[in-house]
PDB file of C-alpha atoms in Angstrom:
ATOM      1  CA  MET S  26      13.403   3.024  -9.612  1.00 64.00           C
ATOM      2  CA  ILE S  27      12.644   5.456  -6.765  1.00 65.00           C
ATOM      3  CA  GLU S  28      16.223   6.711  -6.610  1.00 63.00           C
ATOM      4  CA  GLU S  29      16.340   7.089 -10.399  1.00 68.00           C
ATOM      5  CA  ASN S  30      13.110   9.084 -10.634  1.00 62.00           C
ATOM      6  CA  THR S  31      13.167  11.124  -7.420  1.00 68.00           C
ATOM      7  CA  GLY S  32      15.662  12.827  -5.160  1.00 75.00           C
ATOM      8  CA  PHE S  33      15.190  10.257  -2.389  1.00 77.00           C
ATOM      9  CA  TYR S  34      17.669   7.717  -1.117  1.00 79.00           C
ATOM     10  CA  VAL S  35      16.129   4.293  -0.440  1.00 85.00           C
ATOM     11  CA  ASP S  36      17.093   2.291   2.639  1.00 88.00           C
ATOM     12  CA  ILE S  37      15.812  -1.307   2.432  1.00 91.00           C
ATOM     13  CA  SER S  38      14.928  -3.433   5.454  1.00 93.00           C
ATOM     14  CA  THR S  39      13.667  -7.025   5.487  1.00 92.00           C
ATOM     15  CA  ASN S  40      12.981  -7.023   9.232  1.00 93.00           C
ATOM     16  CA  ILE S  41       9.622  -5.521  10.209  1.00 94.00           C
ATOM     17  CA  GLU S  42      10.932  -4.948  13.742  1.00 95.00           C
ATOM     18  CA  ASP S  43      13.247  -2.280  12.332  1.00 95.00           C
ATOM     19  CA  LEU S  44      10.243  -0.004  12.854  1.00 96.00           C
ATOM     20  CA  SER S  45      11.521   0.275  16.410  1.00 96.00           C
ATOM     21  CA  GLN S  46      15.231  -0.316  15.734  1.00 95.00           C
ATOM     22  CA  TYR S  47      15.638   2.599  13.326  1.00 94.00           C
ATOM     23  CA  ASP S  48      14.956   6.248  14.120  1.00 94.00           C
ATOM     24  CA  LEU S  49      11.921   6.750  11.912  1.00 94.00           C
ATOM     25  CA  GLU S  50      12.210  10.507  12.237  1.00 93.00           C
ATOM     26  CA  ASP S  51      15.197  10.259   9.880  1.00 93.00           C
ATOM     27  CA  TYR S  52      12.862   9.128   7.075  1.00 94.00           C
ATOM     28  CA  ASP S  53      10.594  11.277   4.910  1.00 92.00           C
ATOM     29  CA  ALA S  54       8.397   8.302   4.038  1.00 95.00           C
ATOM     30  CA  LEU S  55       8.025   4.547   4.494  1.00 96.00           C
ATOM     31  CA  ILE S  56       7.134   2.010   1.802  1.00 96.00           C
ATOM     32  CA  LEU S  57       5.433  -1.062   3.223  1.00 96.00           C
ATOM     33  CA  ASN S  58       5.705  -4.144   1.020  1.00 95.00           C
ATOM     34  CA  TYR S  59       5.310  -6.650   3.827  1.00 93.00           C
ATOM     35  CA  ALA S  60       3.381  -9.902   4.064  1.00 85.00           C
ATOM     36  CA  ASN S  61       3.291 -12.345   6.976  1.00 83.00           C
ATOM     37  CA  TRP S  62       1.107 -14.836   5.128  1.00 80.00           C
ATOM     38  CA  GLU S  63       3.319 -17.885   5.668  1.00 80.00           C
ATOM     39  CA  ASP S  64       4.677 -16.849   9.063  1.00 82.00           C
ATOM     40  CA  PRO S  65       2.186 -14.553  10.843  1.00 84.00           C
ATOM     41  CA  LYS S  66       4.457 -13.171  13.536  1.00 86.00           C
ATOM     42  CA  THR S  67       3.193 -10.726  16.120  1.00 92.00           C
ATOM     43  CA  LEU S  68       4.566  -7.201  15.766  1.00 95.00           C
ATOM     44  CA  SER S  69       6.122  -6.015  19.018  1.00 96.00           C
ATOM     45  CA  ASP S  70       4.414  -3.308  21.047  1.00 97.00           C
ATOM     46  CA  GLY S  71       7.453  -1.094  20.567  1.00 97.00           C
ATOM     47  CA  SER S  72       7.320  -1.315  16.777  1.00 97.00           C
ATOM     48  CA  LYS S  73       3.583  -0.659  16.801  1.00 97.00           C
ATOM     49  CA  LYS S  74       4.088   2.436  18.949  1.00 98.00           C
ATOM     50  CA  PHE S  75       6.899   3.908  16.848  1.00 98.00           C
ATOM     51  CA  PHE S  76       5.070   3.196  13.593  1.00 98.00           C
ATOM     52  CA  VAL S  77       1.817   4.793  14.768  1.00 98.00           C
ATOM     53  CA  ASN S  78       3.564   7.812  16.277  1.00 97.00           C
ATOM     54  CA  TYR S  79       5.607   8.349  13.125  1.00 97.00           C
ATOM     55  CA  LEU S  80       2.479   8.484  10.975  1.00 97.00           C
ATOM     56  CA  LYS S  81       0.390  10.547  13.372  1.00 96.00           C
ATOM     57  CA  GLU S  82       3.156  13.159  13.549  1.00 95.00           C
ATOM     58  CA  GLY S  83       3.286  13.575   9.776  1.00 95.00           C
ATOM     59  CA  GLY S  84       5.369  10.718   8.393  1.00 96.00           C
ATOM     60  CA  GLY S  85       4.372   9.461   4.959  1.00 96.00           C
ATOM     61  CA  LEU S  86       3.443   5.898   3.997  1.00 97.00           C
ATOM     62  CA  ILE S  87       3.007   3.909   0.790  1.00 98.00           C
ATOM     63  CA  VAL S  88       1.209   0.564   1.125  1.00 98.00           C
ATOM     64  CA  LEU S  89       1.850  -1.901  -1.703  1.00 97.00           C
ATOM     65  CA  HIS S  90      -0.244  -4.883  -2.800  1.00 97.00           C
ATOM     66  CA  PHE S  91      -0.563  -7.632  -0.152  1.00 94.00           C
ATOM     67  CA  ALA S  92       0.863  -5.478   2.636  1.00 96.00           C
ATOM     68  CA  ASN S  93      -2.841  -4.790   3.159  1.00 96.00           C
ATOM     69  CA  GLY S  94      -3.269  -8.407   4.304  1.00 94.00           C
ATOM     70  CA  ALA S  95      -0.749  -8.318   7.150  1.00 94.00           C
ATOM     71  CA  PHE S  96      -1.596  -8.505  10.864  1.00 94.00           C
ATOM     72  CA  HIS S  97      -5.125  -9.725  10.147  1.00 94.00           C
ATOM     73  CA  PHE S  98      -7.157 -12.176  12.207  1.00 94.00           C
ATOM     74  CA  SER S  99      -8.238 -14.067   9.075  1.00 93.00           C
ATOM     75  CA  LEU S 100      -4.701 -15.156   8.163  1.00 91.00           C
ATOM     76  CA  PRO S 101      -4.126 -18.897   8.568  1.00 87.00           C
ATOM     77  CA  ASN S 102      -2.611 -19.466  12.003  1.00 87.00           C
ATOM     78  CA  ALA S 103      -2.948 -15.746  12.771  1.00 89.00           C
ATOM     79  CA  GLY S 104      -2.997 -16.302  16.514  1.00 88.00           C
ATOM     80  CA  ASP S 105      -1.876 -13.200  18.406  1.00 90.00           C
ATOM     81  CA  SER S 106      -0.538 -11.501  15.271  1.00 93.00           C
ATOM     82  CA  ASP S 107      -3.848  -9.689  14.699  1.00 95.00           C
ATOM     83  CA  TRP S 108      -3.465  -5.914  15.104  1.00 96.00           C
ATOM     84  CA  PRO S 109      -6.809  -4.054  14.898  1.00 96.00           C
ATOM     85  CA  GLU S 110      -5.211  -0.600  14.568  1.00 97.00           C
ATOM     86  CA  TYR S 111      -3.588  -1.755  11.346  1.00 96.00           C
ATOM     87  CA  ARG S 112      -7.069  -1.634   9.769  1.00 95.00           C
ATOM     88  CA  ASN S 113      -7.097   2.111  10.489  1.00 95.00           C
ATOM     89  CA  ILE S 114      -3.606   2.620   9.082  1.00 97.00           C
ATOM     90  CA  VAL S 115      -4.436   0.585   5.958  1.00 97.00           C
ATOM     91  CA  SER S 116      -7.843   1.624   4.700  1.00 95.00           C
ATOM     92  CA  ARG S 117      -8.630  -1.438   2.557  1.00 97.00           C
ATOM     93  CA  VAL S 118      -7.544  -4.894   3.711  1.00 97.00           C
ATOM     94  CA  TRP S 119      -7.728  -8.477   2.491  1.00 96.00           C
ATOM     95  CA  ASP S 120     -10.141 -10.498   4.628  1.00 96.00           C
ATOM     96  CA  HIS S 121      -9.764 -14.259   4.114  1.00 94.00           C
ATOM     97  CA  HIS S 122     -13.066 -14.862   5.877  1.00 95.00           C
ATOM     98  CA  SER S 123     -14.923 -12.895   3.195  1.00 97.00           C
ATOM     99  CA  ASP S 124     -15.071 -12.640  -0.588  1.00 97.00           C
ATOM    100  CA  SER S 125     -11.764 -10.814  -0.963  1.00 97.00           C
ATOM    101  CA  GLY S 126      -9.883 -12.208  -3.946  1.00 97.00           C
ATOM    102  CA  HIS S 127      -8.109 -11.433  -7.183  1.00 98.00           C
ATOM    103  CA  ASP S 128      -8.308 -12.199 -10.882  1.00 98.00           C
ATOM    104  CA  LYS S 129      -5.784 -14.642 -12.289  1.00 98.00           C
ATOM    105  CA  TYR S 130      -2.368 -13.050 -12.698  1.00 98.00           C
ATOM    106  CA  GLY S 131      -2.132 -11.570 -16.168  1.00 97.00           C
ATOM    107  CA  GLU S 132      -2.380  -8.488 -18.330  1.00 98.00           C
ATOM    108  CA  PHE S 133      -5.107  -5.911 -17.828  1.00 98.00           C
ATOM    109  CA  SER S 134      -5.731  -2.224 -18.429  1.00 98.00           C
ATOM    110  CA  VAL S 135      -5.488   0.268 -15.575  1.00 98.00           C
ATOM    111  CA  LYS S 136      -7.586   3.409 -15.884  1.00 98.00           C
ATOM    112  CA  VAL S 137      -6.738   6.764 -14.320  1.00 98.00           C
ATOM    113  CA  SER S 138      -9.860   7.957 -12.476  1.00 95.00           C
ATOM    114  CA  SER S 139      -8.609  11.438 -11.673  1.00 88.00           C
ATOM    115  CA  HIS S 140      -5.920  13.517 -13.351  1.00 92.00           C
ATOM    116  CA  LYS S 141      -6.363  16.342 -10.833  1.00 92.00           C
ATOM    117  CA  HIS S 142      -4.354  14.743  -8.047  1.00 96.00           C
ATOM    118  CA  PRO S 143      -0.561  15.335  -8.033  1.00 96.00           C
ATOM    119  CA  ILE S 144       0.031  11.565  -7.997  1.00 97.00           C
ATOM    120  CA  THR S 145      -1.816  10.946 -11.262  1.00 97.00           C
ATOM    121  CA  SER S 146      -1.263  14.285 -12.963  1.00 95.00           C
ATOM    122  CA  GLY S 147       0.167  13.585 -16.413  1.00 94.00           C
ATOM    123  CA  VAL S 148      -0.325   9.821 -16.080  1.00 97.00           C
ATOM    124  CA  GLU S 149      -2.138   8.015 -18.873  1.00 97.00           C
ATOM    125  CA  ASP S 150      -4.056   4.724 -18.783  1.00 98.00           C
ATOM    126  CA  PHE S 151      -1.658   1.791 -18.977  1.00 98.00           C
ATOM    127  CA  LEU S 152      -1.355  -1.974 -19.333  1.00 98.00           C
ATOM    128  CA  THR S 153       0.152  -4.023 -16.536  1.00 98.00           C
ATOM    129  CA  PHE S 154       0.781  -7.645 -15.577  1.00 97.00           C
ATOM    130  CA  ASP S 155      -0.500  -8.147 -12.058  1.00 98.00           C
ATOM    131  CA  GLU S 156      -3.166  -9.587  -9.780  1.00 97.00           C
ATOM    132  CA  LEU S 157      -6.322  -7.492  -9.894  1.00 98.00           C
ATOM    133  CA  TYR S 158      -7.575  -7.399  -6.306  1.00 98.00           C
ATOM    134  CA  PHE S 159     -11.276  -7.079  -5.576  1.00 98.00           C
ATOM    135  CA  ASN S 160     -13.627  -6.878  -2.582  1.00 97.00           C
ATOM    136  CA  GLN S 161     -11.036  -5.541  -0.162  1.00 97.00           C
ATOM    137  CA  LYS S 162     -12.622  -4.561   3.127  1.00 97.00           C
ATOM    138  CA  GLY S 163     -12.724  -1.255   4.971  1.00 96.00           C
ATOM    139  CA  GLU S 164     -15.126   1.380   6.257  1.00 91.00           C
ATOM    140  CA  ARG S 165     -13.269   4.491   5.150  1.00 89.00           C
ATOM    141  CA  SER S 166     -14.730   6.299   2.136  1.00 89.00           C
ATOM    142  CA  ILE S 167     -12.191   6.411  -0.694  1.00 93.00           C
ATOM    143  CA  GLU S 168     -11.926   8.195  -4.043  1.00 92.00           C
ATOM    144  CA  PRO S 169      -9.935   5.955  -6.398  1.00 97.00           C
ATOM    145  CA  LEU S 170      -7.076   7.362  -8.432  1.00 98.00           C
ATOM    146  CA  LEU S 171      -6.682   4.115 -10.418  1.00 98.00           C
ATOM    147  CA  THR S 172      -9.225   1.437 -11.307  1.00 98.00           C
ATOM    148  CA  ALA S 173      -9.518  -1.701 -13.445  1.00 98.00           C
ATOM    149  CA  LYS S 174     -12.427  -3.940 -14.420  1.00 98.00           C
ATOM    150  CA  SER S 175     -12.309  -7.393 -12.848  1.00 98.00           C
ATOM    151  CA  ASN S 176     -13.140 -10.388 -15.008  1.00 98.00           C
ATOM    152  CA  ILE S 177     -14.551 -12.118 -11.927  1.00 98.00           C
ATOM    153  CA  THR S 178     -16.731  -9.409 -10.370  1.00 98.00           C
ATOM    154  CA  GLY S 179     -17.447  -7.589 -13.631  1.00 98.00           C
ATOM    155  CA  LYS S 180     -17.027  -4.346 -11.691  1.00 97.00           C
ATOM    156  CA  LYS S 181     -14.620  -1.442 -11.876  1.00 97.00           C
ATOM    157  CA  GLU S 182     -12.376  -2.103  -8.874  1.00 98.00           C
ATOM    158  CA  PRO S 183     -10.385   0.606  -7.049  1.00 98.00           C
ATOM    159  CA  LEU S 184      -6.640   0.007  -7.241  1.00 98.00           C
ATOM    160  CA  ALA S 185      -5.124   3.154  -5.697  1.00 98.00           C
ATOM    161  CA  TRP S 186      -6.234   6.036  -3.448  1.00 98.00           C
ATOM    162  CA  VAL S 187      -4.952   8.437  -0.795  1.00 97.00           C
ATOM    163  CA  TYR S 188      -5.989   9.424   2.704  1.00 96.00           C
ATOM    164  CA  ASN S 189      -4.638  10.710   6.012  1.00 95.00           C
ATOM    165  CA  TYR S 190      -3.738   8.888   9.190  1.00 96.00           C
ATOM    166  CA  GLY S 191      -3.216  11.510  11.848  1.00 95.00           C
ATOM    167  CA  LYS S 192      -1.010  14.154  10.225  1.00 95.00           C
ATOM    168  CA  GLY S 193       0.540  11.560   7.926  1.00 96.00           C
ATOM    169  CA  LYS S 194      -0.328  11.104   4.265  1.00 96.00           C
ATOM    170  CA  VAL S 195      -0.914   7.581   2.976  1.00 97.00           C
ATOM    171  CA  PHE S 196      -0.983   6.272  -0.581  1.00 98.00           C
ATOM    172  CA  GLN S 197      -2.303   2.745  -0.972  1.00 98.00           C
ATOM    173  CA  THR S 198      -2.205   0.692  -4.150  1.00 98.00           C
ATOM    174  CA  LEU S 199      -3.291  -2.891  -4.680  1.00 98.00           C
ATOM    175  CA  LEU S 200      -0.856  -3.209  -7.584  1.00 98.00           C
ATOM    176  CA  GLY S 201       2.679  -4.563  -7.212  1.00 96.00           C
ATOM    177  CA  HIS S 202       2.630  -8.373  -7.141  1.00 96.00           C
ATOM    178  CA  ASP S 203       6.094  -8.938  -8.589  1.00 95.00           C
ATOM    179  CA  ALA S 204       8.962  -7.315 -10.493  1.00 94.00           C
ATOM    180  CA  LYS S 205       7.086  -7.484 -13.804  1.00 96.00           C
ATOM    181  CA  SER S 206       4.171  -5.569 -12.314  1.00 96.00           C
ATOM    182  CA  PHE S 207       6.493  -2.613 -11.702  1.00 95.00           C
ATOM    183  CA  SER S 208       7.735  -2.486 -15.302  1.00 95.00           C
ATOM    184  CA  ALA S 209       4.971  -0.250 -16.687  1.00 95.00           C
ATOM    185  CA  LYS S 210       6.400   3.261 -17.067  1.00 95.00           C
ATOM    186  CA  GLN S 211       3.110   4.879 -16.068  1.00 97.00           C
ATOM    187  CA  PHE S 212       2.998   2.878 -12.839  1.00 97.00           C
ATOM    188  CA  GLN S 213       6.585   3.905 -12.122  1.00 95.00           C
ATOM    189  CA  MET S 214       5.484   7.514 -12.581  1.00 95.00           C
ATOM    190  CA  VAL S 215       2.598   6.974 -10.160  1.00 97.00           C
ATOM    191  CA  LEU S 216       4.925   5.579  -7.494  1.00 96.00           C
ATOM    192  CA  SER S 217       7.470   8.360  -7.968  1.00 94.00           C
ATOM    193  CA  ASN S 218       4.734  10.972  -7.664  1.00 95.00           C
ATOM    194  CA  ALA S 219       3.343   9.152  -4.624  1.00 96.00           C
ATOM    195  CA  ILE S 220       6.702   9.296  -2.832  1.00 94.00           C
ATOM    196  CA  ASN S 221       6.840  13.038  -3.371  1.00 93.00           C
ATOM    197  CA  TRP S 222       3.239  13.470  -2.204  1.00 96.00           C
ATOM    198  CA  VAL S 223       3.437  11.461   1.024  1.00 96.00           C
ATOM    199  CA  ALA S 224       6.878  12.777   2.025  1.00 93.00           C
ATOM    200  CA  LYS S 225       6.943  15.001   5.090  1.00 69.00           C
ATOM    201  CA  ASP S 226       7.910  18.273   3.453  1.00 66.00           C
ATOM    202  CA  TYR S 227       5.673  18.074   0.396  1.00 60.00           C
ATOM    203  CA  GLU S 228       2.996  20.736   0.104  1.00 60.00           C
ATOM    204  CA  ASP S 229      -0.107  20.359  -2.054  1.00 57.00           C
TER     205      ASP S 229
END
C-alpha cells in the first residue's frame, strides 16, 4: 500500500533489535507495528539509544495500533521490559492497570476532526472494521485528526494525532488491528499522507 501510493520503498523487519542492527540514517521514516504482549522482551540498550537518537535528530515515526502498548510495566510478566522513555516517544499508551480498553471489533464511523493538516487534507469521514481504543494514557496535550464515538464510553475518542519528539515528527493512530482495518481507502490515504509528513525531508 505504501509503495503503491507514495514514492517510498518499504523495508520490513520482524526483529525489533534491528533498530541497532540497521543504519537508521538510511531511512526517511519508521513504521512501528510492534507488540510484545505475549513475550515482553527487554529492548537492548543499544537499540534504545539508536532509536532515540534517530528520532531526536529528525527521523520520522508512525505508531500503529497496539504498538502503543509495548515496553510497558503493566504488561503481564513485564519484568525488566518496561522502558519509561517509550512513554515520551509514544504520547498515548495502553495501561493495563487502568481503564484502557476497546470496543468490540466491528464496523464504526471515523470522523475527520481537522481538514487543515496535510495528513487529513482531502480525506472524508469513513467506515472501518477495527477495535476502537479508548482511555489511552498520556500527559501530552493532543489535537486529534481522527475521532470515533465509543459504544462503551459514549465519548468521542481520539484515534490519530501528530506531535514532535526532538526534531522528529511522529504520527500516532490507534487504528490498524488487522488487514481488514487497512482496507478503507480513506485510511490508506491518511497513512500515505502521514508517511510524507513524518519523512525527514518533508516541509510543511
